[in-house]
mmCIF file of C-alpha atoms in Angstrom:
data_model
loop_
_atom_site.group_PDB
_atom_site.id
_atom_site.type_symbol
_atom_site.label_atom_id
_atom_site.label_comp_id
_atom_site.label_asym_id
_atom_site.label_seq_id
_atom_site.Cartn_x
_atom_site.Cartn_y
_atom_site.Cartn_z
ATOM 1 C CA UNK F 1 0.000 0.000 0.000
ATOM 2 C CA UNK F 2 2.828 2.364 0.852
ATOM 3 C CA UNK F 3 4.479 1.647 -2.521
ATOM 4 C CA UNK F 4 1.202 2.362 -4.296
ATOM 5 C CA UNK F 5 0.849 5.673 -2.436
ATOM 6 C CA UNK F 6 4.445 6.597 -3.235
ATOM 7 C CA UNK F 7 3.915 5.698 -6.901
ATOM 8 C CA UNK F 8 0.718 7.754 -7.050
ATOM 9 C CA UNK F 9 2.458 10.800 -5.608
ATOM 10 C CA UNK F 10 5.334 10.309 -8.058
ATOM 11 C CA UNK F 11 2.835 10.337 -10.919
ATOM 12 C CA UNK F 12 0.975 13.327 -9.449
ATOM 13 C CA UNK F 13 3.665 15.735 -8.176
ATOM 14 C CA UNK F 14 1.295 18.688 -7.788
ATOM 15 C CA UNK F 15 -0.861 16.702 -5.386
ATOM 16 C CA UNK F 16 2.252 15.956 -3.334
ATOM 17 C CA UNK F 17 3.210 19.617 -3.313
ATOM 18 C CA UNK F 18 -0.264 20.589 -2.140
ATOM 19 C CA UNK F 19 -0.084 17.926 0.578
ATOM 20 C CA UNK F 20 3.307 19.229 1.774
ATOM 21 C CA UNK F 21 1.964 22.788 1.911
ATOM 22 C CA UNK F 22 -1.117 21.607 3.837
ATOM 23 C CA UNK F 23 1.088 19.639 6.243
ATOM 24 C CA UNK F 24 3.264 22.726 6.769
ATOM 25 C CA UNK F 25 0.183 24.813 7.472
ATOM 26 C CA UNK F 26 -1.093 22.305 10.043
ATOM 27 C CA UNK F 27 2.367 21.988 11.591
ATOM 28 C CA UNK F 28 2.533 25.777 11.865
ATOM 29 C CA UNK F 29 -0.850 25.840 13.624
ATOM 30 C CA UNK F 30 -0.065 23.033 16.081
ATOM 31 C CA UNK F 31 3.428 24.411 16.728
ATOM 32 C CA UNK F 32 1.858 27.699 17.817
ATOM 33 C CA UNK F 33 -0.509 25.866 20.145
ATOM 34 C CA UNK F 34 2.283 23.781 21.665
ATOM 35 C CA UNK F 35 4.550 26.791 22.129
ATOM 36 C CA UNK F 36 1.770 28.675 23.902
ATOM 37 C CA UNK F 37 1.075 25.785 26.287
ATOM 38 C CA UNK F 38 4.756 25.268 27.077
ATOM 39 C CA UNK F 39 5.414 28.960 27.710
ATOM 40 C CA UNK F 40 2.284 29.367 29.861
ATOM 41 C CA UNK F 41 3.348 26.429 32.044
ATOM 42 C CA UNK F 42 7.031 27.362 32.206
ATOM 43 C CA UNK F 43 6.826 31.121 32.762
ATOM 44 C CA UNK F 44 4.520 31.408 35.747
ATOM 45 C CA UNK F 45 3.660 34.193 38.167
ATOM 46 C CA UNK F 46 5.577 34.135 41.435
ATOM 47 C CA UNK F 47 4.738 36.716 44.073
ATOM 48 C CA UNK F 48 8.037 38.466 44.620
ATOM 49 C CA UNK F 49 9.454 41.927 44.050
ATOM 50 C CA UNK F 50 7.498 44.267 41.795
ATOM 51 C CA UNK F 51 6.470 41.593 39.268
ATOM 52 C CA UNK F 52 2.708 41.022 39.167
ATOM 53 C CA UNK F 53 0.399 38.787 37.163
ATOM 54 C CA UNK F 54 0.017 41.351 34.381
ATOM 55 C CA UNK F 55 3.806 41.569 33.963
ATOM 56 C CA UNK F 56 4.012 37.775 33.790
ATOM 57 C CA UNK F 57 1.310 37.624 31.110
ATOM 58 C CA UNK F 58 3.090 40.277 29.042
ATOM 59 C CA UNK F 59 6.310 38.289 29.216
ATOM 60 C CA UNK F 60 4.458 35.114 28.219
ATOM 61 C CA UNK F 61 2.839 36.838 25.228
ATOM 62 C CA UNK F 62 6.188 38.221 24.098
ATOM 63 C CA UNK F 63 7.941 34.845 24.295
ATOM 64 C CA UNK F 64 5.048 33.130 22.512
ATOM 65 C CA UNK F 65 5.185 35.705 19.713
ATOM 66 C CA UNK F 66 8.953 35.318 19.325
ATOM 67 C CA UNK F 67 9.116 31.499 19.417
ATOM 68 C CA UNK F 68 6.077 31.158 17.164
ATOM 69 C CA UNK F 69 7.678 33.386 14.541
ATOM 70 C CA UNK F 70 10.883 31.310 14.646
ATOM 71 C CA UNK F 71 8.970 28.006 14.422
ATOM 72 C CA UNK F 72 6.883 29.213 11.498
ATOM 73 C CA UNK F 73 9.993 30.345 9.630
ATOM 74 C CA UNK F 74 11.688 26.963 10.120
ATOM 75 C CA UNK F 75 8.585 24.997 9.102
ATOM 76 C CA UNK F 76 8.131 26.915 5.861
ATOM 77 C CA UNK F 77 11.846 26.664 5.068
ATOM 78 C CA UNK F 78 11.754 22.881 5.477
ATOM 79 C CA UNK F 79 8.623 22.632 3.319
ATOM 80 C CA UNK F 80 10.166 24.838 0.621
ATOM 81 C CA UNK F 81 13.431 22.894 0.549
ATOM 82 C CA UNK F 82 11.529 19.584 0.377
ATOM 83 C CA UNK F 83 9.458 20.716 -2.606
ATOM 84 C CA UNK F 84 12.456 22.171 -4.453
ATOM 85 C CA UNK F 85 14.601 19.073 -3.960
ATOM 86 C CA UNK F 86 12.047 16.298 -4.604
ATOM 87 C CA UNK F 87 9.819 17.816 -7.271
ATOM 88 C CA UNK F 88 11.894 20.427 -9.073
ATOM 89 C CA UNK F 89 15.226 18.633 -9.006
ATOM 90 C CA UNK F 90 17.077 21.474 -7.310
ATOM 91 C CA UNK F 91 19.910 20.068 -5.203
ATOM 92 C CA UNK F 92 20.283 22.267 -2.141
ATOM 93 C CA UNK F 93 23.638 20.857 -1.010
ATOM 94 C CA UNK F 94 25.698 22.938 -3.469
ATOM 95 C CA UNK F 95 23.605 25.988 -2.596
ATOM 96 C CA UNK F 96 24.239 25.530 1.104
ATOM 97 C CA UNK F 97 27.937 24.944 0.489
ATOM 98 C CA UNK F 98 28.083 28.033 -1.666
ATOM 99 C CA UNK F 99 26.285 29.993 1.011
ATOM 100 C CA UNK F 100 28.890 28.957 3.558
ATOM 101 C CA UNK F 101 31.701 30.063 1.240
ATOM 102 C CA UNK F 102 29.953 33.338 0.504
ATOM 103 C CA UNK F 103 29.063 33.824 4.151
ATOM 104 C CA UNK F 104 32.111 35.924 4.868
ATOM 105 C CA UNK F 105 31.380 38.251 1.959
ATOM 106 C CA UNK F 106 27.673 38.453 2.735
ATOM 107 C CA UNK F 107 28.381 38.921 6.438
ATOM 108 C CA UNK F 108 29.712 42.419 5.909
ATOM 109 C CA UNK F 109 26.471 43.422 4.234
ATOM 110 C CA UNK F 110 24.333 41.662 6.860
ATOM 111 C CA UNK F 111 25.974 43.101 9.953
ATOM 112 C CA UNK F 112 22.937 45.219 10.758
ATOM 113 C CA UNK F 113 20.624 42.173 10.511
ATOM 114 C CA UNK F 114 22.844 40.160 12.852
ATOM 115 C CA UNK F 115 23.003 43.096 15.254
ATOM 116 C CA UNK F 116 19.198 43.448 15.178
ATOM 117 C CA UNK F 117 18.774 39.719 15.871
ATOM 118 C CA UNK F 118 21.209 39.657 18.815
ATOM 119 C CA UNK F 119 19.756 42.862 20.284
ATOM 120 C CA UNK F 120 16.230 41.438 20.026
ATOM 121 C CA UNK F 121 17.389 38.263 21.745
ATOM 122 C CA UNK F 122 18.854 40.216 24.676
ATOM 123 C CA UNK F 123 15.735 42.387 24.912
ATOM 124 C CA UNK F 124 13.681 39.233 25.447
ATOM 125 C CA UNK F 125 16.140 37.521 27.790
ATOM 126 C CA UNK F 126 16.624 40.614 29.956
ATOM 127 C CA UNK F 127 12.872 41.343 29.961
ATOM 128 C CA UNK F 128 13.459 44.993 29.064
ATOM 129 C CA UNK F 129 9.945 45.396 27.691
ATOM 130 C CA UNK F 130 7.078 43.181 26.581
ATOM 131 C CA UNK F 131 4.152 43.265 24.173
ATOM 132 C CA UNK F 132 1.601 45.684 25.653
ATOM 133 C CA UNK F 133 4.116 47.832 27.551
ATOM 134 C CA UNK F 134 4.139 51.611 27.087
ATOM 135 C CA UNK F 135 7.725 52.570 26.291
ATOM 136 C CA UNK F 136 9.988 55.273 24.942
ATOM 137 C CA UNK F 137 12.586 53.870 22.556
ATOM 138 C CA UNK F 138 15.076 56.582 21.626
ATOM 139 C CA UNK F 139 12.281 59.146 21.370
ATOM 140 C CA UNK F 140 9.578 56.894 19.903
ATOM 141 C CA UNK F 141 6.843 56.868 22.541
ATOM 142 C CA UNK F 142 3.898 54.445 22.473
ATOM 143 C CA UNK F 143 2.583 50.959 23.159
ATOM 144 C CA UNK F 144 4.556 47.886 22.038
ATOM 145 C CA UNK F 145 2.427 45.899 19.592
ATOM 146 C CA UNK F 146 4.970 43.328 18.418
ATOM 147 C CA UNK F 147 8.544 42.213 19.033
ATOM 148 C CA UNK F 148 10.234 40.214 16.302
ATOM 149 C CA UNK F 149 13.775 38.920 15.978
ATOM 150 C CA UNK F 150 14.606 41.980 13.880
ATOM 151 C CA UNK F 151 12.463 44.911 15.011
ATOM 152 C CA UNK F 152 10.018 46.301 17.565
ATOM 153 C CA UNK F 153 6.648 47.696 16.486
ATOM 154 C CA UNK F 154 5.370 50.657 18.534
ATOM 155 C CA UNK F 155 2.086 52.546 18.047
ATOM 156 C CA UNK F 156 2.027 56.103 19.414
ATOM 157 C CA UNK F 157 -0.916 58.126 20.758
ATOM 158 C CA UNK F 158 -1.733 59.458 17.274
ATOM 159 C CA UNK F 159 -2.090 55.915 15.929
ATOM 160 C CA UNK F 160 1.134 56.078 13.917
ATOM 161 C CA UNK F 161 3.138 52.829 13.821
ATOM 162 C CA UNK F 162 6.909 52.929 14.329
ATOM 163 C CA UNK F 163 9.096 50.045 13.112
ATOM 164 C CA UNK F 164 12.312 50.269 15.120
ATOM 165 C CA UNK F 165 15.250 47.938 14.329
ATOM 166 C CA UNK F 166 16.345 46.306 17.577
ATOM 167 C CA UNK F 167 20.008 47.026 16.870
ATOM 168 C CA UNK F 168 19.427 50.785 16.818
ATOM 169 C CA UNK F 169 17.802 50.957 20.276
ATOM 170 C CA UNK F 170 20.277 52.475 22.719
ATOM 171 C CA UNK F 171 17.982 53.886 25.413
ATOM 172 C CA UNK F 172 14.771 52.245 26.642
ATOM 173 C CA UNK F 173 12.243 53.765 29.049
ATOM 174 C CA UNK F 174 9.555 51.321 30.199
ATOM 175 C CA UNK F 175 6.643 53.164 31.788
ATOM 176 C CA UNK F 176 4.694 50.030 32.771
ATOM 177 C CA UNK F 177 7.182 47.726 34.486
ATOM 178 C CA UNK F 178 6.075 46.431 37.877
ATOM 179 C CA UNK F 179 4.298 49.568 39.082
ATOM 180 C CA UNK F 180 3.871 53.253 38.260
ATOM 181 C CA UNK F 181 3.964 56.411 40.349
ATOM 182 C CA UNK F 182 1.676 59.390 40.641
ATOM 183 C CA UNK F 183 3.745 62.575 40.489
ATOM 184 C CA UNK F 184 1.296 65.476 40.507
ATOM 185 C CA UNK F 185 2.322 69.124 41.026
ATOM 186 C CA UNK F 186 -0.429 71.549 42.057
ATOM 187 C CA UNK F 187 -0.100 75.323 42.090
ATOM 188 C CA UNK F 188 -2.302 77.154 44.587
ATOM 189 C CA UNK F 189 -2.535 80.609 46.084
ATOM 190 C CA UNK F 190 0.240 81.401 48.581
ATOM 191 C CA UNK F 191 -2.258 82.359 51.301
ATOM 192 C CA UNK F 192 -3.596 78.797 51.659
ATOM 193 C CA UNK F 193 -2.848 76.969 54.887
ATOM 194 C CA UNK F 194 -0.448 74.141 53.957
ATOM 195 C CA UNK F 195 -1.576 71.914 56.827
ATOM 196 C CA UNK F 196 -5.235 72.209 55.834
ATOM 197 C CA UNK F 197 -4.320 71.621 52.194
ATOM 198 C CA UNK F 198 -2.315 68.539 53.169
ATOM 199 C CA UNK F 199 -5.260 67.126 55.145
ATOM 200 C CA UNK F 200 -7.604 67.771 52.215
ATOM 201 C CA UNK F 201 -5.332 66.044 49.685
ATOM 202 C CA UNK F 202 -4.766 63.047 51.972
ATOM 203 C CA UNK F 203 -8.512 62.731 52.588
ATOM 204 C CA UNK F 204 -9.256 62.778 48.842
ATOM 205 C CA UNK F 205 -6.515 60.241 48.111
ATOM 206 C CA UNK F 206 -7.604 57.840 50.863
ATOM 207 C CA UNK F 207 -11.249 58.043 49.829
ATOM 208 C CA UNK F 208 -10.376 57.423 46.192
ATOM 209 C CA UNK F 209 -8.219 54.398 47.083
ATOM 210 C CA UNK F 210 -11.149 52.854 48.999
ATOM 211 C CA UNK F 211 -13.602 53.120 46.110
ATOM 212 C CA UNK F 212 -14.295 49.927 44.179
ATOM 213 C CA UNK F 213 -13.575 51.537 40.809
ATOM 214 C CA UNK F 214 -10.055 52.601 41.791
ATOM 215 C CA UNK F 215 -9.129 50.087 44.498
ATOM 216 C CA UNK F 216 -7.610 47.612 42.037
ATOM 217 C CA UNK F 217 -5.584 50.308 40.292
ATOM 218 C CA UNK F 218 -4.118 52.105 43.315
ATOM 219 C CA UNK F 219 -1.329 50.408 45.266
ATOM 220 C CA UNK F 220 -0.449 53.326 47.553
ATOM 221 C CA UNK F 221 -3.056 56.036 48.189
ATOM 222 C CA UNK F 222 -2.196 59.479 46.748
ATOM 223 C CA UNK F 223 -0.985 61.790 49.484
ATOM 224 C CA UNK F 224 0.630 65.160 50.108
ATOM 225 C CA UNK F 225 4.421 64.919 49.979
ATOM 226 C CA UNK F 226 5.980 68.380 50.216
ATOM 227 C CA UNK F 227 6.120 71.961 49.005
ATOM 228 C CA UNK F 228 8.140 71.709 45.818
ATOM 229 C CA UNK F 229 8.344 75.433 45.037
ATOM 230 C CA UNK F 230 6.881 78.811 45.923
ATOM 231 C CA UNK F 231 6.873 82.366 44.638
ATOM 232 C CA UNK F 232 5.207 85.569 45.841
ATOM 233 C CA UNK F 233 2.163 84.675 43.697
ATOM 234 C CA UNK F 234 1.976 80.861 43.749
ATOM 235 C CA UNK F 235 2.615 77.913 46.016
ATOM 236 C CA UNK F 236 3.444 74.558 44.373
ATOM 237 C CA UNK F 237 2.877 71.327 46.270
ATOM 238 C CA UNK F 238 3.599 67.766 45.199
ATOM 239 C CA UNK F 239 1.185 64.855 45.492
ATOM 240 C CA UNK F 240 2.535 61.313 45.074
ATOM 241 C CA UNK F 241 1.266 57.738 45.127
ATOM 242 C CA UNK F 242 1.710 54.331 43.521
ATOM 243 C CA UNK F 243 -0.517 52.571 40.973
ATOM 244 C CA UNK F 244 -0.639 49.482 38.832
ATOM 245 C CA UNK F 245 1.297 49.696 35.530
ATOM 246 C CA UNK F 246 -0.312 52.009 32.949
ATOM 247 C CA UNK F 247 -3.002 53.124 35.441
ATOM 248 C CA UNK F 248 -1.152 56.257 36.573
ATOM 249 C CA UNK F 249 -2.624 58.513 33.884
ATOM 250 C CA UNK F 250 -6.277 57.723 34.623
ATOM 251 C CA UNK F 251 -5.710 57.901 38.377
ATOM 252 C CA UNK F 252 -3.826 61.205 38.101
ATOM 253 C CA UNK F 253 -6.528 62.724 35.904
ATOM 254 C CA UNK F 254 -9.302 61.774 38.323
ATOM 255 C CA UNK F 255 -7.247 62.934 41.308
ATOM 256 C CA UNK F 256 -6.602 66.297 39.647
ATOM 257 C CA UNK F 257 -10.324 66.726 38.983
ATOM 258 C CA UNK F 258 -11.286 65.937 42.585
ATOM 259 C CA UNK F 259 -8.679 68.252 44.074
ATOM 260 C CA UNK F 260 -9.760 71.090 41.773
ATOM 261 C CA UNK F 261 -13.414 70.580 42.741
ATOM 262 C CA UNK F 262 -12.531 70.558 46.445
ATOM 263 C CA UNK F 263 -10.437 73.723 46.150
ATOM 264 C CA UNK F 264 -13.231 75.556 44.358
ATOM 265 C CA UNK F 265 -15.694 74.470 47.034
ATOM 266 C CA UNK F 266 -13.514 74.925 50.145
ATOM 267 C CA UNK F 267 -10.979 77.480 48.974
ATOM 268 C CA UNK F 268 -11.862 80.165 51.534
ATOM 269 C CA UNK F 269 -11.827 77.719 54.466
ATOM 270 C CA UNK F 270 -8.288 76.631 53.566
ATOM 271 C CA UNK F 271 -6.750 80.081 53.827
ATOM 272 C CA UNK F 272 -4.434 81.001 56.681
ATOM 273 C CA UNK F 273 -5.662 82.968 59.676
ATOM 274 C CA UNK F 274 -3.729 86.032 58.504
ATOM 275 C CA UNK F 275 -5.372 85.866 55.078
ATOM 276 C CA UNK F 276 -8.830 85.502 56.614
ATOM 277 C CA UNK F 277 -8.129 88.425 58.959
ATOM 278 C CA UNK F 278 -7.170 90.599 56.007
ATOM 279 C CA UNK F 279 -10.349 89.595 54.183
ATOM 280 C CA UNK F 280 -12.483 90.396 57.238
ATOM 281 C CA UNK F 281 -10.771 93.746 57.663
ATOM 282 C CA UNK F 282 -11.316 94.582 54.001
ATOM 283 C CA UNK F 283 -14.988 93.609 54.236
ATOM 284 C CA UNK F 284 -15.465 95.822 57.310
ATOM 285 C CA UNK F 285 -13.738 98.719 55.590
ATOM 286 C CA UNK F 286 -15.954 98.326 52.552
ATOM 287 C CA UNK F 287 -19.068 98.317 54.745
ATOM 288 C CA UNK F 288 -17.981 101.519 56.517
ATOM 289 C CA UNK F 289 -17.475 103.233 53.185
ATOM 290 C CA UNK F 290 -20.957 102.259 52.112
#
């Protein structure tokens, strides 16, 4: 039976080619499934340091994307070589030998590709950033959509896609690794009582951290830290806190809104005694004039 099948495929080469392509397609599909299962079981979340479950999932997705791309490339290369050798009579041995001889000459022209590959490998091994992270790569700011063995794909806030060769990346800023910080500067009138302002900010931050909507995003409640600067016309205070990765912008925006609302509503009650005394004196003087 096997000889009959082999004879039939010999007489019908195009059917054999179609079968090889179909087998490669199925192998590509099952290889992706196997790689995903292996990576999910091998790279698991362990509660230590600043690594959380979201970071672990990002690392898993990045490794799956990388290994799947490599497996697919190898599968299609094997299928292509098999078809060329068995059904088109192209002997690949001389080609491979020639490639090894020409490797030195080609190597000079492929230095950038080799550099991109090695840099991409170290990016993955060192866990510098993962798919889904918000990063700044030498000035290109956005969310990582894909990491290949040659380049990193980043989409910025305008929707533009940046293809950055891994070998050209010299400075990486990862804004979503482990945790993020709230670093909010607020400018207020210099006659506000700093102690009252501090109590107000701490009360707003604690209340926000207890709410169900924000509880899972806030690690450390926003709180008053210090006076960062002051001038005769303004007083700048700093509010800090800690959030889950990529949640700092939403938390900071909501915190800014709540503090602004509270200042508009309680602004006069937060002023110092001297400022209130001056206001009272001015009001009395205005009444006497009337």
